[in-house]
Every structure is written in structure tokens, then in C-alpha cells.
Coordinates of C-alpha atoms and ligand atoms in Angstrom, one line a residue:
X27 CA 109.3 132.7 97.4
X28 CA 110.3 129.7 95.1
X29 CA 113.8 129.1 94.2
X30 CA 114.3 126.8 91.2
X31 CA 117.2 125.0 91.0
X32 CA 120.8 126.1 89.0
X33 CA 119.5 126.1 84.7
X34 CA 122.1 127.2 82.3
X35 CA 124.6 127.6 83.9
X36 CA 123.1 131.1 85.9
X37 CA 122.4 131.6 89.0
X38 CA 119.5 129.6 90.9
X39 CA 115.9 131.8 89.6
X40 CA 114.1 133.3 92.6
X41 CA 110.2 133.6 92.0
X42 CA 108.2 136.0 93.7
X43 CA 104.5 135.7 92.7
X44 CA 101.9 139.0 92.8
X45 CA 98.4 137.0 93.4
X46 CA 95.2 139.4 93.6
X47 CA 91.5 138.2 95.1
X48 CA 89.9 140.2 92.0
X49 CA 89.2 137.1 89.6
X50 CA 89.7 138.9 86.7
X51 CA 92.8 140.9 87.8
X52 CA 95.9 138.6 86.3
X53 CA 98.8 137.6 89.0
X54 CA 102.5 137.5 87.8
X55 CA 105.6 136.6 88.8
X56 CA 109.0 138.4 89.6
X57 CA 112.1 136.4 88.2
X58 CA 115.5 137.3 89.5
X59 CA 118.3 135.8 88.4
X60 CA 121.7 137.3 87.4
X61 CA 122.5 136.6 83.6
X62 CA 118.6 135.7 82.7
X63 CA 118.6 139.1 80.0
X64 CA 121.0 136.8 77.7
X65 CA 118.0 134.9 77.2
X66 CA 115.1 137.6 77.7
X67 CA 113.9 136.6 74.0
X68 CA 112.8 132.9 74.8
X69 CA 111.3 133.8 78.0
X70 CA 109.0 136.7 76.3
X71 CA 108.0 134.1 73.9
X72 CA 107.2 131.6 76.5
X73 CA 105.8 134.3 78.8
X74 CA 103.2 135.9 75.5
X75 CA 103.9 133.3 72.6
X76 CA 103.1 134.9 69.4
X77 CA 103.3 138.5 70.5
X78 CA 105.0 141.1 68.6
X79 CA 107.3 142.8 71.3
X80 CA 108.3 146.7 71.5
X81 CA 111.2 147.8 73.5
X82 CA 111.0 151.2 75.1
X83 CA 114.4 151.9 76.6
X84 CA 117.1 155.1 76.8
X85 CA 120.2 155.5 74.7
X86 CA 122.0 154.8 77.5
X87 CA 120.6 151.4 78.6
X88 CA 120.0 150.6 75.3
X89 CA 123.7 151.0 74.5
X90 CA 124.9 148.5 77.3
X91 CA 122.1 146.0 77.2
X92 CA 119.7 146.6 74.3
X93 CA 121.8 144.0 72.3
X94 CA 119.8 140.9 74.5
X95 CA 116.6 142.3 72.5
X96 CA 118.0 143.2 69.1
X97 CA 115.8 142.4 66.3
X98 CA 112.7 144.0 68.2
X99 CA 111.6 147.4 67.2
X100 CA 112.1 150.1 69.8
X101 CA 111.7 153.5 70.9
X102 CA 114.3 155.1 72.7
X103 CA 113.2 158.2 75.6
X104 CA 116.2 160.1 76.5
X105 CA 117.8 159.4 79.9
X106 CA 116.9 161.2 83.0
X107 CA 113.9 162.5 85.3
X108 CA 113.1 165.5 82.8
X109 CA 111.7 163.4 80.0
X110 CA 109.0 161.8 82.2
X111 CA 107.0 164.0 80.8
X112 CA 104.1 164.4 78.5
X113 CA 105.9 165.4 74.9
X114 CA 107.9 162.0 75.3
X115 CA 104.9 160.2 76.8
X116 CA 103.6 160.9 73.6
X117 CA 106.1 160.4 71.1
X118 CA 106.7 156.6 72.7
X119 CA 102.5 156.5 71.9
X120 CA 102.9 157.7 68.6
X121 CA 106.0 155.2 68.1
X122 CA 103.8 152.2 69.5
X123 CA 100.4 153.4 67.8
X124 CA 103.0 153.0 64.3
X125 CA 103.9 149.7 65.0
X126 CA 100.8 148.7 66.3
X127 CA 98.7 149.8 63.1
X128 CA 97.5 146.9 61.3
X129 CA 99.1 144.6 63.7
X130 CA 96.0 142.0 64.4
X131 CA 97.7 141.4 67.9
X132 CA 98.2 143.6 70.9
X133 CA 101.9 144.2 71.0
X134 CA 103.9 143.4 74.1
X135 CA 105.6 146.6 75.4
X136 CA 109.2 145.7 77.0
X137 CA 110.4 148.8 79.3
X138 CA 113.7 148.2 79.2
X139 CA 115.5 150.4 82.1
X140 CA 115.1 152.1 85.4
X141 CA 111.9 153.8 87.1
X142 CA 111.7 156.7 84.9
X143 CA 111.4 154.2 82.0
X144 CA 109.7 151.6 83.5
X145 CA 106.6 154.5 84.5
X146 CA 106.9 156.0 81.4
X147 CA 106.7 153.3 79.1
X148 CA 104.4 151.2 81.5
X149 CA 102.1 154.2 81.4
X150 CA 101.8 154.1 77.6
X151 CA 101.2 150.5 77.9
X152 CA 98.1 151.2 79.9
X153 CA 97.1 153.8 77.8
X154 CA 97.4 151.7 74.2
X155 CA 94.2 150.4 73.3
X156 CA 93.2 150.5 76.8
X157 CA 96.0 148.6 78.3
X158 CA 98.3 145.7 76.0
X159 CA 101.1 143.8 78.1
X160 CA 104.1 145.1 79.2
X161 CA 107.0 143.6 81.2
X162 CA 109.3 145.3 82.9
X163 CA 112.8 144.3 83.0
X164 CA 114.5 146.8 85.5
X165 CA 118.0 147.6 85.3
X166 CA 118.7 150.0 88.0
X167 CA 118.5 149.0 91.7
X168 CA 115.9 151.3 92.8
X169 CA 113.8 150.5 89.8
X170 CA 114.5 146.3 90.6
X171 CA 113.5 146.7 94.5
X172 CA 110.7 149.1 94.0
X173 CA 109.2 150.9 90.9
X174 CA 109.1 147.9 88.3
X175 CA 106.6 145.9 91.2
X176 CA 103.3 147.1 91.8
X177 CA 102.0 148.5 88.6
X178 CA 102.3 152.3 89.7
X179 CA 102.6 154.2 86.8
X180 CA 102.9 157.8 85.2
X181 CA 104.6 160.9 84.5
X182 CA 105.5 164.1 86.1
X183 CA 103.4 166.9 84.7
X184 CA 103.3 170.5 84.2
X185 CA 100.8 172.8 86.3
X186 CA 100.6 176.7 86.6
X187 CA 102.1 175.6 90.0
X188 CA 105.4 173.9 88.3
X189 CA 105.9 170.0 87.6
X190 CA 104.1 168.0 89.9
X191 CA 105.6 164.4 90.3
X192 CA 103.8 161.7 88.7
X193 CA 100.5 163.6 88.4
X194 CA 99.4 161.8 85.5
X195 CA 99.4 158.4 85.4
X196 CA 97.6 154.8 85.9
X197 CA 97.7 151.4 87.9
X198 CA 98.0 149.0 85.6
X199 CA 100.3 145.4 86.2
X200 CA 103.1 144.2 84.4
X201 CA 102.7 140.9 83.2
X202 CA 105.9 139.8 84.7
X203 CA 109.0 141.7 86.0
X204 CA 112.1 140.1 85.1
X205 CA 115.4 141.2 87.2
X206 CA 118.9 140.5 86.4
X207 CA 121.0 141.8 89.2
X208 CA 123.9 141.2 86.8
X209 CA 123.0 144.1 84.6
X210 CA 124.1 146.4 87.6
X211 CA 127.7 145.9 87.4
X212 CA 127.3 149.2 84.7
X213 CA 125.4 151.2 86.5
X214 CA 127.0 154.1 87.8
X215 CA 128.1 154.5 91.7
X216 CA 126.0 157.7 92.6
X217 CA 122.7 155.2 91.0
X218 CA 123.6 152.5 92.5
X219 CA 123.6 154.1 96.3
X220 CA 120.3 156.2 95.3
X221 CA 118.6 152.8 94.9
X222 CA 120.2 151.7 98.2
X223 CA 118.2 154.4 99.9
X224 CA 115.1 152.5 98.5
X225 CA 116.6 149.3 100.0
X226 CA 117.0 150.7 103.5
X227 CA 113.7 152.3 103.5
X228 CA 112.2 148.7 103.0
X229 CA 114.2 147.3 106.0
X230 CA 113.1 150.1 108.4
X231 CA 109.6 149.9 107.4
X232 CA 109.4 146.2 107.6
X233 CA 112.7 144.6 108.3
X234 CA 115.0 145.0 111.0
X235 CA 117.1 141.4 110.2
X236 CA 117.8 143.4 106.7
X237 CA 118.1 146.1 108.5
X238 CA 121.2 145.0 110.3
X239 CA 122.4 142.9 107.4
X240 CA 123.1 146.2 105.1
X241 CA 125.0 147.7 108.5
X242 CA 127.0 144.6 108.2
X243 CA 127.9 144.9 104.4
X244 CA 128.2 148.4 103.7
X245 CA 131.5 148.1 101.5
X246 CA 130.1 145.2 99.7
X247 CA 126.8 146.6 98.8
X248 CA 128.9 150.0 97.6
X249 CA 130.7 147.4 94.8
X250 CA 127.3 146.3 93.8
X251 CA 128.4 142.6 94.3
X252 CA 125.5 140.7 92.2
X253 CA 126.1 137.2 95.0
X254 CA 125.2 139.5 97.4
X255 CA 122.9 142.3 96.1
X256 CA 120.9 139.2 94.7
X257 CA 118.8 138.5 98.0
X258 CA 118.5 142.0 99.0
X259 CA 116.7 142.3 96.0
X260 CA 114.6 139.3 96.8
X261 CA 114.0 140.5 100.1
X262 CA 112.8 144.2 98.9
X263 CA 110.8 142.6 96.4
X264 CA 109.0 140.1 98.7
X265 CA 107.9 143.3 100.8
X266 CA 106.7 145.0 98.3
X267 CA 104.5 142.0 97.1
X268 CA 102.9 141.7 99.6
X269 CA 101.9 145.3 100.7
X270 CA 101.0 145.6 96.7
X271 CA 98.9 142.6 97.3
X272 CA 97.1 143.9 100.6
X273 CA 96.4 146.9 99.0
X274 CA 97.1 147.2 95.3
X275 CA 95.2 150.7 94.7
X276 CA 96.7 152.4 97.3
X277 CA 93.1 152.7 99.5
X278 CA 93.9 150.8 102.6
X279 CA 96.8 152.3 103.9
X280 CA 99.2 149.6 103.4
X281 CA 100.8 151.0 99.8
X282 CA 100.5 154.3 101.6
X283 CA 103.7 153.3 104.2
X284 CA 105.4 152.9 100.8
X285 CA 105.7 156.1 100.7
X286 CA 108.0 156.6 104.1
X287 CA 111.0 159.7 103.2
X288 CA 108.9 160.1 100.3
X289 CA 106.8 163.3 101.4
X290 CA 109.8 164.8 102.8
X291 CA 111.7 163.3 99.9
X292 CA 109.6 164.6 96.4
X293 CA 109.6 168.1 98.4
X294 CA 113.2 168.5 97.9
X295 CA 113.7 166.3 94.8
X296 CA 111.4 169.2 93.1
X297 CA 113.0 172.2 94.9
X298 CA 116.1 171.4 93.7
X299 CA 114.9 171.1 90.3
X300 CA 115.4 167.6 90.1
X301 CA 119.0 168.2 90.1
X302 CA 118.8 165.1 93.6
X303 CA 118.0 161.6 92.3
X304 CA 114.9 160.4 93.2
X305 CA 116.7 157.8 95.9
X306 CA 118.9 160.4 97.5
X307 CA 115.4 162.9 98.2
X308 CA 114.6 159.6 99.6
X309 CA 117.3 159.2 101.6
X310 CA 117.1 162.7 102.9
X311 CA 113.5 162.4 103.6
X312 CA 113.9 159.3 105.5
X313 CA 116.0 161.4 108.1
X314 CA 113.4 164.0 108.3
X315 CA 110.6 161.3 109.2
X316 CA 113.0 160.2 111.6
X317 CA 113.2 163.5 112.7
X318 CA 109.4 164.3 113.2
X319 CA 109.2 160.7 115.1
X320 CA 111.4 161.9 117.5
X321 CA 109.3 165.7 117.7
X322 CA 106.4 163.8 118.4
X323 CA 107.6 161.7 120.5
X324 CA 107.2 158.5 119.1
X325 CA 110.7 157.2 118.1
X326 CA 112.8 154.6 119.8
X327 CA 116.1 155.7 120.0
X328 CA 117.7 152.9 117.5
X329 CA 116.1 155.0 115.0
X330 CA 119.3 157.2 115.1
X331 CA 121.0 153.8 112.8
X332 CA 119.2 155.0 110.0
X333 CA 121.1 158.7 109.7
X334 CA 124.6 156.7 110.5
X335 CA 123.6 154.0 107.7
X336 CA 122.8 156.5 104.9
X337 CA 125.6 158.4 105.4
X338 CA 127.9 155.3 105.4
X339 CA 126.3 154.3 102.0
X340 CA 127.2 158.1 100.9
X341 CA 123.6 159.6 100.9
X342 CA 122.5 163.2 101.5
X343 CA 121.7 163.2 104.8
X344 CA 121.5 166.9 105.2
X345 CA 121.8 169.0 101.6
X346 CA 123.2 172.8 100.5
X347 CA 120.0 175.3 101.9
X348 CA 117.2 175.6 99.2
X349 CA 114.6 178.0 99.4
X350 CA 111.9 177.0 102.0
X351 CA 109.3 178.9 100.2
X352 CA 110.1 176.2 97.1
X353 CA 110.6 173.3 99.4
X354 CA 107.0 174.0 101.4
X355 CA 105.3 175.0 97.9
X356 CA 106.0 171.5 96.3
X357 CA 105.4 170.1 100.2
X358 CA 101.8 171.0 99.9
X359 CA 101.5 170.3 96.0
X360 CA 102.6 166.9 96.6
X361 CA 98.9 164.8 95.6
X362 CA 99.0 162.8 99.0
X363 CA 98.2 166.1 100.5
X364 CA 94.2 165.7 101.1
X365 CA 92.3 167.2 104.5
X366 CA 95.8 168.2 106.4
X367 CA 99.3 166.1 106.1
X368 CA 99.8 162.8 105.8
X369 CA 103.1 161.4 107.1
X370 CA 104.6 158.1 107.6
X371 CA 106.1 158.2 110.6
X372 CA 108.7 155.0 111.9
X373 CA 108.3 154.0 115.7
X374 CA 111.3 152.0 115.4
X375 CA 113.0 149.3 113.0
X376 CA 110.2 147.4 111.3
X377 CA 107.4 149.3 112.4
X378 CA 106.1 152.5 110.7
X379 CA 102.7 154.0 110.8
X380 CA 100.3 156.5 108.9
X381 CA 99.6 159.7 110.7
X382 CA 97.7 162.6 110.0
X383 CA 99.0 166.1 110.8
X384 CA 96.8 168.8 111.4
X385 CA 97.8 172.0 109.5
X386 CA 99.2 173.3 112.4
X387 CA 102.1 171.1 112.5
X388 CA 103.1 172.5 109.3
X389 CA 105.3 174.8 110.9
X390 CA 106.9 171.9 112.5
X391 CA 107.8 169.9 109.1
X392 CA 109.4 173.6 108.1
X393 CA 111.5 173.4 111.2
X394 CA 112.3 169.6 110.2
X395 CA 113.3 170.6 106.8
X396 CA 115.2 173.9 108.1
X397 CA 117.3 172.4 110.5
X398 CA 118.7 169.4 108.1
X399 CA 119.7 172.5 105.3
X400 CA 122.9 173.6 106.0
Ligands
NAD512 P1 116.4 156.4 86.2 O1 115.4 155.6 85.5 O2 116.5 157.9 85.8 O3 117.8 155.8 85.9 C1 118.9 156.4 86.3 C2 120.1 156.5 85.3 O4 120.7 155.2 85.2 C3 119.6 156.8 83.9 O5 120.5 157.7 83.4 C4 119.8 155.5 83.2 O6 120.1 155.6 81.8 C5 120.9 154.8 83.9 N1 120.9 153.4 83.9 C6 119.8 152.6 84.1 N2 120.2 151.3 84.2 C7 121.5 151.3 84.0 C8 122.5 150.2 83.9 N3 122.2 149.0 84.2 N4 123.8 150.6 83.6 C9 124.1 151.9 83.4 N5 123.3 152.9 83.5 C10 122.0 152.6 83.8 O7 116.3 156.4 87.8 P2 115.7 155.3 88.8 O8 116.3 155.7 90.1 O9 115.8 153.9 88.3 O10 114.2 155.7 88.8 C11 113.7 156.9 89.4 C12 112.3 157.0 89.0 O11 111.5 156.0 89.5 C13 111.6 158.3 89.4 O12 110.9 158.9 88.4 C14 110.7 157.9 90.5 O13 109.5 158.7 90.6 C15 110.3 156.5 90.0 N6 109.7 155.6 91.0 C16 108.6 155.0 90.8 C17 108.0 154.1 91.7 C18 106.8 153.3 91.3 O14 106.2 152.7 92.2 N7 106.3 153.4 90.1 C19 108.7 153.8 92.9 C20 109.9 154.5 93.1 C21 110.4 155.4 92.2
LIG513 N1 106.6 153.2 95.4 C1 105.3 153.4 96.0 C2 104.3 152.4 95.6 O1 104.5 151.6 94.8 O2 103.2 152.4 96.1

């Protein structure tokens, strides 16, 4: 990580690079800084000079921050996991392929906003002409730790089986991801700790010091302080780097640990409709993978830090009873499901690993699921 020295008065600019072997595949960098969207429109011109740029954002976001990028035409998705779907997947195409006409460039998407934006309009940056730039400038915590780094994108799509979570979709870079940490101070308290759930499943699967640093600062990190969120941010973005750099398709296992609370987690974020944030299904699923460590054996008791810390941060740890034949339905929908169950199982703080479950331990995960429903 590079850290460039104070510049306008912001904060010193932490630079996380993305490098891949594959010569033709582009690297990028991760900026944070808190205050750097006040000037967003000279560092898209310095990152793509002479591009045409086209925000995709929500009302909402666009509201509070959109003013940074006015001038630039936009497209505007309504807030909320719902509309990651295919009708507004297509209407931001349409919106783009209107601009774009007769444009001799490609135009630079700018996703402006958190995960669901960021895979939305990163997907339809993919899509475009076969793929035109896109940077992602994330502006919810979860989206600044995780989804904006990587290049995992998509939509959630319907099936005669219900919406299946980010079905459809591509892996396809950014050509840079640009975090202001400052941009948080609006974002509601229930988002704030559903991206926290994000942060702590990085520190289990790879980082006990963090680990015990979010124990440490649990009121602090519930303000959203920016001084100290700042290199929490850094940190989460650093491991995800370099897992995305071991293993950028998702083929070797590496991106697959990602995925710890997540089986669990996208089981119960679709049974209830959506109605959970994406981070608190995570956080929930987290305690269930806990939970199946310990059945099998394989978890060391400090494991038991992660329930106490989740709860302290105000995440579902246990939720109101939803129907098992839902729960177990989108369990075995879920696309990581391939010859038997897949789970990522943690041994203990900073060590996690990818195990296979035979069918028969389905009845197991049902018990898992069962006994956290109240
Ligand atoms: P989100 O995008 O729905 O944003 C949450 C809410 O916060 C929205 O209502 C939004 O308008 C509002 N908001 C955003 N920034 C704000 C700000 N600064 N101030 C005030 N309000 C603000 O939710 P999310 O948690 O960011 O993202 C969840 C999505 O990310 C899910 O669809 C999930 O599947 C996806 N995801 C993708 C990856 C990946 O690798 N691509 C990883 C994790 C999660
Ligand atoms: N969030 C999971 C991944 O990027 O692979």
C-alpha cells in the first residue's frame, strides 16, 4: 500500500494497486481518501482524458453527493435490492446506448453509490459494446470494503424457482475505485453496521490484529468516524486485493473464502424477501459457519468473539423464525451449490477453509439454521 503525502488540504491518499499476470488484463488502483469526491471531475479526466463520463447513481445518493459530478449526464436506478434487476438493468442500457449513439468514444460509466449500484451499473458497463470503462466510486461501507473491488458484477434474476441472487452477471474490472470514507457521514446507522458485518468477516477470514482492533472500537466505528473508519477501509481493501489477485475468476478457491456467512447469509437474505440487508444476512451467516465449525469439530473456541462482536455492532445474530422450507429452497438454489455443499468453514481467527459437504450433512445446516430462528 502507498500512502502519498497530505495534497489539498485532505487527508493523506492511500493507494491500493490490483496487478494481474494476464498481460492484456489492465491493473488499477484503489484511492481512498476522505474529501477526494470534491474533486472526482479532475481525477476522471486525468484517470480517461477526453472521455465522455456517465453517471449511474440512485435518487438518493444522487441527492447528497451527485452535485461533485454535475454537468455529466446520468441515469438514476431507484434505491434498494429490488431494482437489481433486469427491467432497470435495461433501462440504464438503453439510457447509456442514448448517449453513447454517435459518440466516436467509448463513454466512461461512473457508478456512483453502494453494491447494488456499483453491480448494476458495472454490469452494464461490461455489457456496452462489449465492455467501456467504468469507475466505481463507492459510497456505502460495505460497497467501499468489498463489492466496488474485484470486478464481480450482475443482477439478481427471476427463475420459475423465484429471484436468484446475482444469477446474471459478468467479471469485468473497474478501471479504478475511488473511496471517500467522508461521504459516510450520511449514510444511515442500520447501513452503516450492515457494512460492518462485511468488515468483520474480512478480519476473521484473514485478520485477527483487525480482528481485535474492531473489539477495541466498537462505539467509535457505530459513529462512522471517517479518522478512524479510514484504515479499516484500507485494511479490507488490501485483503481483498490480493485474494482478487490470486484468483480473480473465482477458480482457485481463494475468491471462494470470500464468500464466508455468505451461503448461510443469501439463504436468509432471500427467505425473508430481501426485507435483511445484504450485510446483516451476512452477519447472521457468519454465526451459522461458526456454528457448523463447532458441529464438525473444527473450531477453536475464540471463535465464540465473533457472535459477542456482531451483536455489539447491533447485527442479527439470531432472526424472527422464517419458513425452513424457503430458507433450504434458496440454500440449495444458491449457484455455489455444484456436486454437494460448499461451505466456508473458519478454524479460528485468520484462518478459514473450503469444505465440501456431502448431501447428507444437509440435515445438519437445517439444524444450524433452526436453532439460531427464534
Ligand atoms: P445498497 O447499494 O442497497 O445501498 C444501501 C442504501 O444506502 C441505499 O438505499 C442507498 O441509496 C443508500 N446510500 C448509499 N450511500 C449512501 C450515502 N453515502 N449516504 C446515504 N445513503 C446512502 O447496499 P450495499 O450494502 O452497499 O450493497 C449491497 C449489494 O452489494 C447487494 O446487492 C450485494 O449482493 C452486493 N455485493 C456485491 C459484492 C461484489 O463482489 N460484487 C460483494 C458484496 C455485496
Ligand atoms: N464478494 C465476493 C467476491 O468478490 O468474490
Amino acid at each position: 500500500m502507498m500512502v502519498y503525502p497530505l495534497f489539498n488540504g485532505l487527508s493523506a491518499m492511500k493507494s491500493i494497486s490490483i496487478k494481474f499476470k494476464e498481460p492484456r488484463q489492465k491493473g488499477y488502483q484503489v484511492l481512498i481518501q476522505a474529501g477526494q469526491i470534491s474533486r472526482i471531475q479532475a481525477s476522471l479526466k486525468h484517470l480517461h482524458p477526453g472521455a465522455s463520463a456517465f453517471v449511474i447513481s440512485s435518487p438518493r445518493v444522487y441527492g447528497l453527493w451527485g452535485k461533485a459530478l454535475k454537468g455529466f449526464p446520468k441515469h438514476l436506478v431507484p434505491d434498494g435490492e429490488q431494482h437489481k434487476n433486469f427491467a432497470e438493468f435495461h433501462k440504464a442500457l438503453k439510457a447509456l446506448a442514448a448517449f453513447g449513439r454517435g459518440a466516436d468514444r467509448k463513454p466512461l460509466v461512473v457508478a456512483l453509490g453502494g453494491g447494488v449500484i456499483g453491480d448494476l451499473a458495472g454490469f452494464v458497463a461490461a455489457s456496452y459494446k462489449r465492455g467501456v470503462p467504468f469507475v466505481q466510486v463507492p459510497t456505502t461501507l460495505l460497497s467501499m470494503v468489498d463489492s466496488s473491488v474485484g470486478g464481480k458484477l450482475g443482477i439478481d434474476f427471476d427463475t420459475p424457482q423465484g429471484r436468484i441472487k446475482n444469477l446474471v452477471g459478468a467479471f469485468y474490472q473497474p478501471s479504478a475505485v475511488l473511496i471517500d470514507p467522508a461521504v459516510l457521514k450520511t449514510l444511515p446507522q442500520r447501513e452503516l453496521a450492515a457494512g460492518l458485518a462485511e468488515v468483520v468477516k474480512t478480519a476473521v477470514l484473514f485478520d485477527r490484529p483487525l480482528f481485535g482492533r474492531l473489539e477495541a472500537s466498537v462505539p467509535a466505528l457505530l459513529k462512522g468516524d471517517a479518522r478512524l473508519l479510514e484504515p479499516v477501509i484500507a485494511a479490507c481493501v488490501a485483503h481483498k486485493a490480493k485474494t482478487v489477485m490470486k484468483d480473480e475468476f473465482d477458480l482457485r478457491g481463494a475468491r471462494a473464502l470470500l464468500n464466508l456467512g455468505h451461503t448461510f447469509g443469501h439463504a436468509v437474505e432471500a427467505a425473508s424477501k430481501f426485507k435483511l440487508l445484504h450485510g446483516e444476512a451476512v452477519a447472521f451467516g457468519l454465526c451459522c459457519a461458526v456454528d457448523l465449525s463447532a458441529r464438525l469439530g473444527l473450531a477453536d473456541p475464540e471463535l465464540m468473539r465473533v457472535e459477542d462482536l456482531l451483536l455489539r455492532l447491533g447485527l442479527p445474530t439470531s432472526l424472527k423464525a422464517l419458513p425452513m422450507k424457503a430458507v433450504m429452497a434458496a440454500l440449495s438454489q444458491d449457484k455455489k451449490f455444484e456436486k454437494g455443499m460448499r461451505f466456508v468453514v473458519p478454524k479460528r481467527l485468520g484462518l478459514s477453509v473450503l469444505l465440501p459437504l456431502p448431501p447428507k450433512h444437509k440435515a445438519l445446516v437445517e439444524a444450524i439454521f433452526k436453532a439460531r430462528f427464534r
